[in-house]
Amino acid sequence: WSFVSTGLAYDVFGSPRPNEYFTESRQGIPLITGRFDSLEQLDEFSRSF
């Protein structure tokens, strides 16, 4: 329980914290919608961090 409550679980597994899912600039859900340009969409999404 203390592993999760202190935030160490986020650091160890590399998952975003609850306040990092939606930022001021990105309020929508990041979905990959294109079949052939998925790599470009993923690069664009990762640059927004």
mmCIF file of N, CA and C in Angstrom:
data_model
loop_
_atom_site.group_PDB
_atom_site.id
_atom_site.type_symbol
_atom_site.label_atom_id
_atom_site.label_comp_id
_atom_site.label_asym_id
_atom_site.label_seq_id
_atom_site.Cartn_x
_atom_site.Cartn_y
_atom_site.Cartn_z
ATOM 1 N N TRP A 1 0.823 -1.187 0.000
ATOM 2 C CA TRP A 1 0.000 0.000 0.000
ATOM 3 C C TRP A 1 0.866 1.250 0.000
ATOM 4 N N SER A 2 1.893 1.296 0.808
ATOM 5 C CA SER A 2 2.752 2.480 0.852
ATOM 6 C C SER A 2 3.539 2.643 -0.445
ATOM 7 N N PHE A 3 3.793 1.539 -1.135
ATOM 8 C CA PHE A 3 4.478 1.593 -2.428
ATOM 9 C C PHE A 3 3.664 2.403 -3.433
ATOM 10 N N VAL A 4 2.347 2.216 -3.408
ATOM 11 C CA VAL A 4 1.462 2.937 -4.325
ATOM 12 C C VAL A 4 1.171 4.341 -3.815
ATOM 13 N N SER A 5 0.935 4.489 -2.537
ATOM 14 C CA SER A 5 0.529 5.791 -2.002
ATOM 15 C C SER A 5 1.650 6.822 -2.044
ATOM 16 N N THR A 6 2.892 6.397 -1.993
ATOM 17 C CA THR A 6 3.998 7.351 -2.044
ATOM 18 C C THR A 6 4.369 7.744 -3.471
ATOM 19 N N GLY A 7 3.846 7.047 -4.458
ATOM 20 C CA GLY A 7 4.153 7.370 -5.845
ATOM 21 C C GLY A 7 5.320 6.591 -6.406
ATOM 22 N N LEU A 8 5.900 5.707 -5.634
ATOM 23 C CA LEU A 8 7.019 4.912 -6.144
ATOM 24 C C LEU A 8 6.591 3.969 -7.261
ATOM 25 N N ALA A 9 5.349 3.536 -7.231
ATOM 26 C CA ALA A 9 4.862 2.646 -8.283
ATOM 27 C C ALA A 9 4.880 3.352 -9.636
ATOM 28 N N TYR A 10 4.553 4.644 -9.651
ATOM 29 C CA TYR A 10 4.592 5.402 -10.904
ATOM 30 C C TYR A 10 6.024 5.516 -11.416
ATOM 31 N N ASP A 11 6.960 5.734 -10.515
ATOM 32 C CA ASP A 11 8.359 5.883 -10.916
ATOM 33 C C ASP A 11 8.956 4.563 -11.392
ATOM 34 N N VAL A 12 8.648 3.476 -10.712
ATOM 35 C CA VAL A 12 9.225 2.176 -11.056
ATOM 36 C C VAL A 12 8.695 1.669 -12.391
ATOM 37 N N PHE A 13 7.377 1.771 -12.599
ATOM 38 C CA PHE A 13 6.776 1.227 -13.811
ATOM 39 C C PHE A 13 6.723 2.236 -14.950
ATOM 40 N N GLY A 14 7.052 3.495 -14.680
ATOM 41 C CA GLY A 14 7.088 4.495 -15.740
ATOM 42 C C GLY A 14 5.737 4.957 -16.222
ATOM 43 N N SER A 15 4.705 4.721 -15.464
ATOM 44 C CA SER A 15 3.377 5.167 -15.880
ATOM 45 C C SER A 15 3.156 6.612 -15.433
ATOM 46 N N PRO A 16 2.356 7.355 -16.199
ATOM 47 C CA PRO A 16 2.124 8.753 -15.813
ATOM 48 C C PRO A 16 1.270 8.847 -14.556
ATOM 49 N N ARG A 17 1.521 9.863 -13.793
ATOM 50 C CA ARG A 17 0.717 10.102 -12.593
ATOM 51 C C ARG A 17 -0.657 10.614 -13.007
ATOM 52 N N PRO A 18 -1.658 10.505 -12.153
ATOM 53 C CA PRO A 18 -3.016 10.923 -12.538
ATOM 54 C C PRO A 18 -3.112 12.374 -13.006
ATOM 55 N N ASN A 19 -2.291 13.254 -12.485
ATOM 56 C CA ASN A 19 -2.365 14.648 -12.924
ATOM 57 C C ASN A 19 -1.602 14.894 -14.218
ATOM 58 N N GLU A 20 -0.950 13.879 -14.780
ATOM 59 C CA GLU A 20 -0.198 14.030 -16.022
ATOM 60 C C GLU A 20 -0.932 13.475 -17.236
ATOM 61 N N TYR A 21 -2.088 12.864 -17.048
ATOM 62 C CA TYR A 21 -2.819 12.323 -18.185
ATOM 63 C C TYR A 21 -3.312 13.438 -19.093
ATOM 64 N N PHE A 22 -3.899 14.476 -18.508
ATOM 65 C CA PHE A 22 -4.410 15.603 -19.266
ATOM 66 C C PHE A 22 -3.681 16.855 -18.823
ATOM 67 N N THR A 23 -2.986 17.488 -19.751
ATOM 68 C CA THR A 23 -2.264 18.719 -19.450
ATOM 69 C C THR A 23 -3.092 19.910 -19.912
ATOM 70 N N GLU A 24 -2.590 21.112 -19.688
ATOM 71 C CA GLU A 24 -3.296 22.317 -20.126
ATOM 72 C C GLU A 24 -3.409 22.370 -21.645
ATOM 73 N N SER A 25 -2.362 21.948 -22.337
ATOM 74 C CA SER A 25 -2.377 22.016 -23.800
ATOM 75 C C SER A 25 -3.109 20.839 -24.439
ATOM 76 N N ARG A 26 -3.194 19.717 -23.756
ATOM 77 C CA ARG A 26 -3.841 18.527 -24.327
ATOM 78 C C ARG A 26 -4.936 18.059 -23.387
ATOM 79 N N GLN A 27 -6.186 18.312 -23.770
ATOM 80 C CA GLN A 27 -7.314 17.915 -22.943
ATOM 81 C C GLN A 27 -8.044 16.699 -23.500
ATOM 82 N N GLY A 28 -7.729 16.291 -24.720
ATOM 83 C CA GLY A 28 -8.396 15.142 -25.324
ATOM 84 C C GLY A 28 -7.639 13.853 -25.077
ATOM 85 N N ILE A 29 -8.279 12.769 -25.428
ATOM 86 C CA ILE A 29 -7.661 11.453 -25.283
ATOM 87 C C ILE A 29 -6.742 11.216 -26.478
ATOM 88 N N PRO A 30 -5.495 10.851 -26.255
ATOM 89 C CA PRO A 30 -4.579 10.630 -27.380
ATOM 90 C C PRO A 30 -4.845 9.280 -28.050
ATOM 91 N N LEU A 31 -5.523 9.311 -29.183
ATOM 92 C CA LEU A 31 -5.849 8.093 -29.910
ATOM 93 C C LEU A 31 -5.068 8.037 -31.214
ATOM 94 N N ILE A 32 -4.639 6.849 -31.569
ATOM 95 C CA ILE A 32 -4.014 6.614 -32.866
ATOM 96 C C ILE A 32 -5.138 6.231 -33.817
ATOM 97 N N THR A 33 -5.401 7.084 -34.810
ATOM 98 C CA THR A 33 -6.555 6.859 -35.673
ATOM 99 C C THR A 33 -6.183 6.406 -37.075
ATOM 100 N N GLY A 34 -4.979 6.704 -37.517
ATOM 101 C CA GLY A 34 -4.597 6.343 -38.877
ATOM 102 C C GLY A 34 -3.929 4.986 -38.930
ATOM 103 N N ARG A 35 -4.223 4.264 -39.978
ATOM 104 C CA ARG A 35 -3.619 2.943 -40.120
ATOM 105 C C ARG A 35 -2.216 3.036 -40.711
ATOM 106 N N PHE A 36 -2.036 3.959 -41.648
ATOM 107 C CA PHE A 36 -0.768 4.033 -42.360
ATOM 108 C C PHE A 36 0.151 5.116 -41.821
ATOM 109 N N ASP A 37 -0.381 6.069 -41.087
ATOM 110 C CA ASP A 37 0.460 7.132 -40.541
ATOM 111 C C ASP A 37 0.504 7.081 -39.017
ATOM 112 N N SER A 38 0.423 5.894 -38.478
ATOM 113 C CA SER A 38 0.396 5.750 -37.019
ATOM 114 C C SER A 38 1.719 6.153 -36.380
ATOM 115 N N LEU A 39 2.820 5.924 -37.068
ATOM 116 C CA LEU A 39 4.125 6.299 -36.522
ATOM 117 C C LEU A 39 4.248 7.815 -36.383
ATOM 118 N N GLU A 40 3.748 8.547 -37.375
ATOM 119 C CA GLU A 40 3.783 10.006 -37.302
ATOM 120 C C GLU A 40 2.895 10.514 -36.174
ATOM 121 N N GLN A 41 1.732 9.899 -36.002
ATOM 122 C CA GLN A 41 0.832 10.306 -34.919
ATOM 123 C C GLN A 41 1.469 10.036 -33.564
ATOM 124 N N LEU A 42 2.153 8.925 -33.443
ATOM 125 C CA LEU A 42 2.819 8.592 -32.190
ATOM 126 C C LEU A 42 3.962 9.562 -31.902
ATOM 127 N N ASP A 43 4.715 9.922 -32.932
ATOM 128 C CA ASP A 43 5.785 10.912 -32.756
ATOM 129 C C ASP A 43 5.218 12.262 -32.341
ATOM 130 N N GLU A 44 4.120 12.668 -32.967
ATOM 131 C CA GLU A 44 3.493 13.946 -32.622
ATOM 132 C C GLU A 44 2.986 13.930 -31.184
ATOM 133 N N PHE A 45 2.426 12.817 -30.771
ATOM 134 C CA PHE A 45 1.932 12.698 -29.401
ATOM 135 C C PHE A 45 3.079 12.747 -28.399
ATOM 136 N N SER A 46 4.178 12.071 -28.703
ATOM 137 C CA SER A 46 5.300 12.043 -27.762
ATOM 138 C C SER A 46 6.009 13.394 -27.686
ATOM 139 N N ARG A 47 5.952 14.201 -28.750
ATOM 140 C CA ARG A 47 6.547 15.538 -28.708
ATOM 141 C C ARG A 47 5.749 16.486 -27.824
ATOM 142 N N SER A 48 4.501 16.177 -27.555
ATOM 143 C CA SER A 48 3.669 17.077 -26.744
ATOM 144 C C SER A 48 4.007 16.994 -25.260
ATOM 145 N N PHE A 49 4.864 16.063 -24.865
ATOM 146 C CA PHE A 49 5.251 15.964 -23.452
ATOM 147 C C PHE A 49 6.289 16.942 -23.151
#
